[in-house]
XYZ file of C-alpha atoms in Angstrom:
594
model
C 0.000 0.000 0.000
C 2.892 2.394 0.731
C 3.755 2.510 -2.962
C 0.168 2.870 -4.189
C 0.354 6.403 -5.523
C -2.923 5.994 -7.373
C -5.151 6.649 -4.310
C -6.940 9.938 -4.967
C -8.634 12.643 -2.924
C -11.694 14.098 -4.663
C -12.996 17.596 -3.948
C -16.272 18.864 -5.356
C -17.208 22.175 -3.784
C -17.526 21.512 -0.048
C -17.761 17.710 -0.501
C -14.742 15.442 -0.137
C -14.341 11.808 -0.986
C -11.885 9.281 -2.353
C -11.155 7.726 -5.691
C -8.483 5.788 -7.550
C -6.644 6.054 -10.833
C -7.463 3.309 -13.363
C -5.853 4.761 -16.508
C -3.366 7.585 -16.880
C -6.279 10.000 -17.244
C -9.325 8.344 -15.592
C -10.308 8.156 -11.927
C -13.219 6.211 -10.430
C -15.258 7.500 -7.513
C -18.839 7.461 -6.227
C -21.461 9.467 -8.075
C -22.639 11.005 -4.801
C -19.144 12.412 -4.151
C -19.399 14.542 -7.314
C -23.165 15.038 -7.260
C -22.676 18.815 -7.558
C -20.223 18.469 -10.422
C -22.510 20.380 -12.791
C -22.154 23.556 -10.743
C -19.007 22.997 -8.653
C -15.395 22.452 -9.693
C -14.081 18.912 -9.386
C -10.431 18.594 -8.381
C -8.336 15.478 -7.898
C -5.099 15.138 -5.922
C -3.071 11.995 -5.255
C -1.991 10.748 -1.875
C 1.654 10.258 -2.850
C 1.897 12.881 -5.562
C 1.939 16.025 -3.465
C -1.145 18.185 -3.027
C -1.306 19.539 -6.570
C -4.911 19.433 -7.685
C -5.823 18.337 -11.205
C -9.140 19.571 -12.654
C -11.507 16.797 -13.765
C -14.931 16.311 -15.273
C -17.514 13.497 -15.178
C -17.473 11.545 -18.454
C -19.495 8.484 -17.439
C -22.160 7.889 -14.814
C -23.793 4.761 -13.384
C -27.275 6.303 -13.335
C -27.472 7.039 -9.598
C -30.483 9.329 -9.014
C -29.603 10.793 -5.613
C -31.218 8.318 -3.235
C -28.976 6.426 -0.837
C -30.389 3.044 -1.893
C -30.315 3.749 -5.621
C -27.961 1.616 -7.737
C -25.325 2.921 -10.121
C -23.404 5.047 -7.594
C -20.367 5.293 -9.869
C -18.741 8.222 -11.634
C -15.835 8.156 -14.061
C -13.705 11.280 -13.961
C -11.480 12.359 -16.829
C -8.484 14.386 -15.674
C -7.558 17.583 -17.398
C -4.229 15.958 -18.321
C -2.566 12.530 -17.975
C -0.657 11.932 -14.743
C 2.745 10.153 -14.635
C 1.926 7.340 -12.242
C 1.017 3.683 -12.502
C -2.752 3.056 -12.268
C -4.391 0.594 -9.887
C -4.486 -3.105 -10.759
C -7.443 -5.411 -10.154
C -7.849 -8.833 -8.588
C -10.004 -11.573 -10.110
C -13.676 -11.210 -9.086
C -13.642 -14.021 -6.501
C -10.458 -12.970 -4.714
C -12.208 -10.732 -2.177
C -13.850 -13.713 -0.518
C -12.498 -16.728 1.279
C -12.598 -18.909 4.340
C -11.107 -17.572 6.524
C -12.102 -14.078 5.320
C -9.432 -11.990 3.601
C -8.272 -8.716 5.114
C -9.289 -5.733 2.994
C -7.981 -2.161 3.153
C -9.558 1.138 2.153
C -7.638 4.441 1.832
C -9.941 7.352 2.604
C -9.910 11.041 3.484
C -12.143 11.672 6.510
C -12.101 14.951 8.461
C -8.682 16.027 9.706
C -6.959 13.452 7.464
C -6.123 15.441 4.347
C -3.219 13.068 3.696
C -5.517 10.059 4.062
C -5.873 7.126 6.450
C -6.468 3.384 6.231
C -9.433 1.304 7.415
C -9.305 -2.494 7.774
C -12.396 -4.440 6.750
C -13.584 -7.752 5.348
C -16.452 -8.860 3.156
C -19.328 -10.349 5.130
C -20.235 -12.675 2.241
C -20.038 -12.909 -1.523
C -23.812 -12.527 -1.696
C -24.811 -9.251 -3.358
C -27.320 -7.021 -1.625
C -30.029 -6.041 -4.143
C -27.762 -7.340 -6.894
C -25.437 -4.366 -6.350
C -23.430 -4.232 -3.113
C -21.285 -6.402 -0.854
C -21.528 -5.741 2.874
C -18.309 -4.827 4.673
C -17.675 -5.343 8.376
C -14.746 -4.146 10.498
C -11.749 -6.435 10.691
C -11.323 -5.613 14.398
C -13.353 -3.964 17.158
C -11.023 -0.962 17.147
C -9.319 1.091 14.471
C -10.489 3.493 11.797
C -14.151 3.079 10.775
C -15.514 3.777 7.317
C -16.492 7.382 7.948
C -17.515 10.127 5.491
C -14.534 10.764 3.257
C -14.073 7.065 2.422
C -16.767 7.049 -0.273
C -15.121 6.174 -3.574
C -12.053 4.621 -1.951
C -10.575 1.543 -3.575
C -11.023 -1.629 -1.527
C -7.839 -3.648 -1.876
C -6.478 -6.988 -0.741
C -4.108 -6.339 2.160
C -1.492 -8.825 0.965
C -1.339 -7.864 -2.711
C -2.739 -4.333 -3.029
C -5.019 -5.452 -5.874
C -8.413 -3.746 -6.122
C -11.585 -5.774 -5.514
C -14.121 -2.953 -5.280
C -14.983 0.563 -4.139
C -16.464 1.873 -0.882
C -19.940 3.161 -1.692
C -21.479 3.677 1.750
C -19.780 4.556 5.018
C -21.035 4.599 8.587
C -22.557 7.846 9.858
C -21.003 7.424 13.309
C -17.980 5.749 14.869
C -20.251 3.294 16.717
C -21.431 1.689 13.466
C -18.579 -0.306 12.015
C -19.880 -1.591 8.734
C -20.303 -0.289 5.218
C -20.890 -1.288 1.634
C -18.645 -2.020 -1.307
C -19.448 -1.818 -4.985
C -17.553 -4.884 -6.311
C -15.374 -4.389 -9.362
C -17.559 -6.608 -11.609
C -20.617 -4.497 -10.751
C -18.683 -1.323 -11.541
C -17.825 -2.748 -14.969
C -21.543 -3.012 -15.754
C -21.705 0.769 -15.717
C -18.361 1.488 -17.381
C -17.486 -1.299 -19.842
C -13.877 -0.151 -20.296
C -13.196 -1.278 -16.737
C -13.827 -4.900 -17.757
C -10.611 -4.802 -19.793
C -8.704 -4.328 -16.527
C -10.434 -7.010 -14.414
C -8.883 -10.478 -14.805
C -11.314 -13.222 -15.820
C -9.815 -16.735 -15.886
C -11.408 -17.873 -19.158
C -10.766 -14.744 -21.233
C -7.768 -12.493 -21.734
C -7.817 -8.705 -21.979
C -7.632 -8.652 -25.786
C -10.691 -10.913 -26.146
C -12.765 -8.859 -23.709
C -11.776 -5.575 -25.318
C -12.610 -6.979 -28.750
C -16.059 -8.090 -27.588
C -16.717 -4.774 -25.854
C -15.848 -2.834 -28.996
C -18.102 -5.059 -31.100
C -21.035 -4.470 -28.762
C -20.355 -0.737 -28.740
C -20.988 -0.730 -32.490
C -24.527 -2.001 -31.950
C -27.268 0.502 -31.350
C -31.035 0.188 -30.963
C -33.015 -0.186 -34.189
C -33.552 3.190 -35.859
C -35.766 4.315 -38.765
C -34.109 3.526 -42.069
C -33.295 6.546 -44.209
C -31.861 6.797 -47.675
C -28.259 6.837 -46.485
C -28.388 4.952 -43.187
C -28.615 1.261 -42.521
C -29.161 0.360 -38.865
C -27.068 -2.677 -37.927
C -29.955 -4.450 -36.181
C -33.049 -5.416 -38.147
C -36.092 -3.628 -36.650
C -38.320 -6.655 -37.140
C -36.080 -8.502 -34.669
C -36.153 -5.810 -31.981
C -37.896 -8.149 -29.527
C -35.292 -10.839 -30.208
C -32.521 -8.293 -29.625
C -33.035 -8.441 -25.855
C -30.200 -9.163 -23.419
C -32.274 -11.478 -21.228
C -33.320 -13.640 -24.181
C -29.792 -13.821 -25.580
C -28.441 -14.724 -22.141
C -30.945 -17.553 -21.724
C -30.094 -18.849 -25.193
C -26.410 -18.830 -24.222
C -26.673 -20.689 -20.897
C -29.654 -22.946 -21.606
C -32.616 -23.857 -19.397
C -30.447 -25.462 -16.692
C -27.731 -22.816 -16.748
C -27.403 -20.040 -14.152
C -30.675 -18.102 -13.881
C -31.016 -14.449 -14.747
C -29.560 -12.262 -11.985
C -32.167 -10.539 -9.807
C -31.262 -7.125 -11.228
C -31.807 -8.307 -14.805
C -29.798 -6.739 -17.605
C -29.830 -3.138 -18.716
C -27.844 -3.630 -21.917
C -26.211 -6.183 -24.169
C -22.900 -5.364 -22.517
C -24.400 -6.066 -19.084
C -25.424 -9.567 -20.227
C -22.109 -10.237 -21.969
C -20.092 -9.103 -18.941
C -22.151 -11.303 -16.619
C -21.346 -14.253 -18.878
C -17.651 -13.343 -18.912
C -17.138 -13.060 -15.172
C -19.923 -15.067 -13.526
C -20.807 -18.039 -15.754
C -18.290 -20.867 -15.721
C -18.854 -21.884 -19.338
C -16.224 -20.783 -21.805
C -18.574 -21.434 -24.739
C -21.538 -19.455 -23.415
C -20.261 -16.094 -24.655
C -19.532 -17.599 -28.058
C -23.148 -18.797 -28.247
C -24.225 -15.314 -27.139
C -22.294 -13.516 -29.894
C -23.262 -16.076 -32.538
C -26.936 -15.675 -31.688
C -26.622 -11.883 -31.649
C -25.034 -11.952 -35.117
C -28.259 -13.379 -36.527
C -29.993 -10.031 -35.982
C -27.250 -7.792 -37.361
C -27.436 -6.472 -40.925
C -23.969 -4.926 -41.054
C -21.949 -7.683 -42.778
C -18.469 -6.969 -41.322
C -19.910 -6.650 -37.821
C -21.988 -9.812 -38.209
C -18.898 -11.696 -39.401
C -16.831 -10.384 -36.490
C -19.474 -11.441 -33.955
C -19.649 -14.939 -35.403
C -15.851 -15.217 -35.353
C -15.402 -14.114 -31.724
C -12.922 -14.838 -30.217
C -10.824 -14.003 -33.264
C -7.721 -15.884 -32.108
C -7.346 -19.553 -31.105
C -7.692 -20.008 -27.366
C -4.673 -21.902 -26.121
C -5.117 -21.264 -22.414
C -8.503 -23.022 -22.286
C -8.581 -25.471 -25.190
C -11.935 -26.653 -26.412
C -12.721 -30.352 -26.090
C -11.929 -32.381 -29.207
C -14.708 -32.553 -31.768
C -16.500 -35.883 -32.035
C -15.362 -38.177 -34.800
C -18.916 -38.731 -36.036
C -20.469 -36.221 -38.442
C -22.529 -33.501 -36.811
C -26.288 -33.733 -37.164
C -28.016 -31.025 -39.162
C -31.489 -31.062 -37.635
C -32.968 -28.286 -35.479
C -35.632 -30.211 -33.565
C -38.775 -28.971 -31.903
C -39.284 -31.512 -29.142
C -42.722 -32.337 -27.737
C -42.675 -34.445 -24.565
C -45.984 -35.855 -23.328
C -45.948 -37.898 -20.139
C -48.508 -38.979 -17.538
C -48.533 -36.438 -14.719
C -48.621 -39.106 -12.007
C -51.412 -37.284 -10.188
C -53.903 -40.092 -10.742
C -56.454 -37.837 -12.461
C -55.579 -38.830 -16.031
C -53.769 -35.572 -16.762
C -50.521 -35.241 -18.709
C -47.385 -33.144 -18.493
C -46.681 -31.468 -21.828
C -43.381 -29.711 -22.529
C -42.342 -28.176 -25.846
C -38.693 -27.232 -26.480
C -36.662 -25.906 -29.379
C -33.096 -26.939 -30.164
C -30.852 -24.353 -31.737
C -27.391 -25.646 -32.635
C -27.802 -28.526 -30.182
C -28.827 -26.079 -27.445
C -32.252 -26.642 -25.862
C -34.735 -23.918 -24.907
C -38.052 -24.723 -23.203
C -40.915 -22.853 -24.873
C -43.794 -24.027 -22.700
C -44.589 -26.606 -20.016
C -47.970 -27.386 -18.439
C -50.067 -30.113 -16.806
C -53.220 -30.673 -18.841
C -56.269 -32.899 -19.120
C -56.115 -35.186 -22.134
C -58.552 -33.091 -24.193
C -56.273 -30.024 -23.914
C -53.040 -31.784 -24.933
C -53.468 -31.368 -28.690
C -54.426 -27.647 -28.844
C -51.763 -26.655 -26.308
C -49.091 -28.659 -28.137
C -49.923 -27.143 -31.526
C -49.849 -23.604 -30.118
C -46.440 -24.155 -28.472
C -45.020 -25.779 -31.628
C -45.963 -22.689 -33.595
C -44.311 -20.519 -30.942
C -41.172 -22.703 -30.929
C -40.496 -21.841 -34.566
C -39.474 -18.373 -33.386
C -36.436 -19.974 -31.741
C -35.093 -21.488 -34.969
C -32.627 -19.943 -37.374
C -34.004 -18.927 -40.768
C -32.110 -21.708 -42.545
C -32.739 -24.362 -39.893
C -33.937 -27.837 -40.927
C -36.804 -28.270 -38.517
C -37.752 -31.670 -37.121
C -40.913 -32.223 -35.075
C -40.108 -34.926 -32.535
C -42.890 -36.289 -30.303
C -41.757 -38.176 -27.194
C -44.809 -40.255 -26.262
C -45.746 -42.893 -23.702
C -45.483 -46.343 -25.270
C -49.241 -46.826 -25.446
C -49.496 -43.553 -27.420
C -46.862 -44.337 -30.065
C -49.534 -45.201 -32.607
C -51.291 -41.850 -32.083
C -51.999 -40.015 -35.344
C -49.871 -36.942 -34.505
C -48.790 -36.701 -38.160
C -52.488 -36.258 -39.063
C -53.188 -33.526 -36.499
C -54.605 -30.396 -38.126
C -51.708 -27.964 -38.065
C -53.652 -25.018 -36.644
C -57.152 -23.642 -36.254
C -56.986 -21.980 -39.673
C -54.844 -24.576 -41.482
C -56.434 -27.966 -42.115
C -53.300 -29.519 -43.597
C -51.790 -32.404 -41.587
C -48.879 -31.576 -39.309
C -46.855 -34.334 -40.999
C -46.907 -32.400 -44.279
C -45.739 -29.173 -42.666
C -42.362 -30.518 -41.478
C -40.503 -33.806 -40.975
C -42.165 -35.532 -38.028
C -41.004 -38.501 -35.927
C -42.045 -40.165 -32.696
C -39.889 -41.437 -29.840
C -40.618 -43.770 -26.944
C -40.731 -42.009 -23.570
C -39.503 -45.006 -21.568
C -36.550 -45.612 -23.894
C -35.554 -41.959 -23.848
C -35.323 -42.145 -20.057
C -33.089 -45.243 -20.086
C -29.374 -44.445 -19.832
C -28.413 -47.922 -21.035
C -30.583 -47.816 -24.146
C -29.461 -44.266 -24.986
C -25.862 -45.489 -24.833
C -26.681 -48.398 -27.144
C -28.397 -46.010 -29.558
C -25.274 -43.843 -29.728
C -23.210 -46.923 -30.503
C -25.671 -47.965 -33.207
C -25.502 -44.544 -34.891
C -21.723 -44.657 -34.768
C -21.923 -47.999 -36.539
C -24.389 -46.652 -39.120
C -22.222 -43.616 -39.872
C -19.456 -45.937 -41.011
C -21.639 -47.808 -43.516
C -23.252 -46.686 -46.785
C -26.583 -48.470 -46.253
C -28.726 -49.745 -43.394
C -30.300 -53.173 -42.923
C -34.097 -53.389 -42.704
C -35.501 -56.259 -40.649
C -39.051 -57.222 -41.636
C -41.628 -58.380 -39.121
C -44.455 -59.699 -41.272
C -47.994 -60.357 -40.147
C -47.487 -64.114 -39.789
C -44.288 -63.755 -37.722
C -45.911 -62.128 -34.720
C -45.538 -65.352 -32.738
C -41.737 -64.960 -32.413
C -40.089 -65.252 -29.013
C -39.707 -61.769 -27.589
C -36.354 -62.317 -25.830
C -34.749 -64.031 -28.822
C -35.992 -61.263 -31.098
C -34.493 -58.574 -28.823
C -31.082 -60.267 -28.869
C -31.191 -60.881 -32.612
C -32.248 -57.335 -33.473
C -29.621 -55.859 -31.174
C -26.990 -57.685 -33.202
C -28.298 -57.647 -36.778
C -30.889 -54.899 -37.364
C -30.457 -51.224 -38.168
C -34.121 -50.590 -38.994
C -37.275 -52.588 -38.296
C -40.394 -52.518 -40.454
C -43.699 -53.846 -39.098
C -46.487 -55.031 -41.362
C -49.108 -54.306 -38.741
C -49.701 -51.564 -36.140
C -48.781 -52.248 -32.485
C -52.339 -52.745 -31.257
C -52.711 -56.473 -30.587
C -50.830 -57.811 -27.541
C -48.576 -60.122 -29.546
C -47.562 -57.266 -31.876
C -46.932 -54.959 -28.927
C -44.555 -57.530 -27.438
C -42.478 -57.589 -30.622
C -42.635 -53.814 -30.764
C -41.239 -53.698 -27.233
C -38.506 -56.150 -28.222
C -37.424 -53.783 -31.014
C -37.351 -50.836 -28.618
C -35.275 -52.802 -26.102
C -32.891 -53.833 -28.874
C -32.056 -50.108 -29.337
C -33.094 -50.163 -32.985
C -32.898 -46.458 -33.964
C -35.461 -46.592 -36.804
C -38.846 -48.311 -36.713
C -41.637 -47.953 -39.293
C -45.184 -49.313 -39.415
C -48.667 -48.576 -40.796
C -50.962 -47.008 -38.214
C -53.947 -48.908 -39.647
C -54.413 -51.981 -41.800
C -53.661 -55.652 -41.256
C -54.252 -56.929 -37.734
C -51.455 -59.475 -37.864
C -53.357 -62.685 -38.428
C -51.282 -65.893 -38.735
C -52.995 -66.748 -42.029
C -51.857 -63.560 -43.761
C -48.827 -65.348 -45.168
C -51.109 -67.595 -47.188
C -52.771 -64.631 -48.925
C -51.350 -62.831 -51.911
C -53.464 -59.799 -50.975
C -51.957 -59.235 -47.508
C -51.851 -55.468 -47.002
C -49.054 -55.824 -44.453
C -46.768 -57.680 -46.854
C -47.466 -55.177 -49.601
C -46.651 -52.350 -47.192
C -43.272 -53.894 -46.302
C -42.456 -54.562 -49.951
C -43.130 -50.935 -50.850
C -41.264 -49.735 -47.780
C -38.173 -51.843 -48.545
C -38.080 -50.523 -52.087
C -38.440 -46.930 -50.934
C -35.750 -47.169 -48.233
C -33.177 -48.855 -50.449
C -29.896 -46.902 -50.378
C -31.310 -44.053 -48.271
C -29.065 -42.863 -45.394
C -30.825 -43.339 -42.037
C -29.931 -39.815 -40.921
C -32.005 -38.384 -43.751
C -35.048 -40.601 -43.231
C -37.158 -37.884 -41.569
C -36.810 -35.768 -44.706
C -37.567 -38.639 -47.093
C -40.568 -39.781 -45.076
C -41.815 -36.199 -45.000
C -41.669 -36.061 -48.801
C -43.427 -39.429 -48.950
C -46.196 -38.143 -46.664
C -46.662 -35.083 -48.860
C -47.087 -37.331 -51.878
C -49.463 -39.642 -50.003
C -51.694 -36.838 -48.676
C -51.801 -35.109 -52.070
C -52.581 -38.289 -54.015
C -55.750 -38.251 -56.139
C -55.834 -42.031 -56.571
C -59.140 -43.748 -55.655
C -57.348 -46.002 -53.160
C -55.391 -44.588 -50.209
C -51.676 -44.243 -50.831
C -49.707 -47.111 -49.261
C -47.831 -44.591 -47.052
C -50.881 -42.575 -46.015
C -50.742 -43.871 -42.447
C -46.983 -44.438 -42.242
C -45.499 -43.920 -38.767
C -41.790 -43.307 -38.177
C -39.942 -43.799 -34.907
C -36.493 -42.245 -35.363
C -34.169 -41.560 -32.438
C -30.674 -40.115 -32.397
C -29.546 -39.094 -28.866
C -26.932 -36.748 -30.337
C -29.611 -34.865 -32.236
C -31.964 -34.745 -29.236
C -29.707 -34.624 -26.168
C -31.178 -34.283 -22.733
C -29.980 -31.148 -20.888
C -26.882 -31.863 -18.817
C -27.673 -32.394 -15.146
C -25.986 -30.684 -12.211
C -22.589 -32.083 -11.261
C -23.501 -31.537 -7.603
C -26.798 -31.364 -5.746
C -28.036 -27.810 -6.457
C -29.934 -27.771 -3.166
C -27.311 -29.294 -0.887
């Protein structure tokens, strides 16, 4: 501390406070210290630089409105000229806290201490009060309290001299030995340039400065004139919201929005930089933001952030398998467990493998369809313009034969949902099984290495097969399973279950038609056999990953057919499951309650 020449004494008319030098020409202090700066002269002198006063003016303000409890009590002063001394240096955001508590020092200028004096304090807890302040309590029962004249003083670590915050409230009497600190990360919300000086483990100064400058180029949507082109498309003004971009970046199970919310894009980006322990979250934030920017160089720069390879925190190696190209809208319907026949319905949208819940509600069975269709329509707002949408229904096993592909798309559109977008179903029980999800990943890895997939037929007359033997055989030899009959009769349902337990990733069947009689094999007119013949011919040489698209095209042809007889694929159902395309959100590593 003895060599810290950057401690400053601030005079504004009759008011005196403290401050500290952060660049050769900028000093930070509390807004209330220079509240009369519009009418009074502001002068700055340095504790170890003699008593020469340097004129200054307020160039940035945190928005403090004059009330003691109002946030934003920060002012940035620009000196009349640069000063020849080394500015303060900052600690990482978490360094102020510890067990045992760390000793903190503040250098203030109370009455009769024109040369300054030191107070010893500690942070009560890392918890922010009203999302803004950290409470300070005296290190010992005696010594200098935080009295008037300490406002704006740098709070430093006693052993290193690094700054962790600024005194923003001092006791009004010597008997009260506590105060408040504005932590450095909170200060950077109000003056983004400060973030360049605060160490953050996952990002270096150059990366943070680059991001800050990119965000500074963005401005709210403005009316387009002949010679101006606002960088953000006005039609996406609602999308261009910091809270929404933050939630997209961290996901539904990431850290929640802070209680204070976000006042700007920078506020959200800075919170991600210093508070969220996910090195990829800011990249998702900037990539998503780029989607709403018209200015091509700026959009390119946002997508490319960070612009240099990150060697200090290398990214995990990319998977060997090819990346999926679907952007699913996931509909999960499950019994509520309440015993009243109601269901839990949740609709989510995946954007670049990142899941966002659009709506979730417990409903009686007659409300499931309308609620689901409304949320699906809403979920489309989460997808990129060029996204390949995939409607994926996760259903209880007894509902897998439900005609979701035939649902009327909306109240004013009678066309079937299955013609609007590729649509698949998944089995709820299998999706919840860790073992079967692992086997499915292995199966897809196997399929990615081969040009074609093997279709195993289960004809009408073969429904008497042993369930256990079929499970083992399919697990070893089948990539896709085609059923000649819907899973309605008990014996067909058993074979259907065997296919699910064999982790077969693709299953196809007709929702209506042959009931699976043993004598079907003796008939040349068996609808089930004809269905499988047509199916085998259609699937020949098609990559399994693209089946949702091909089946969608087949459904369009079937629904639009003018033939007197129904198209053979009119009631075609497709179960298609790739865990990499539809990952469950990652759980907590530790109990979030305990």
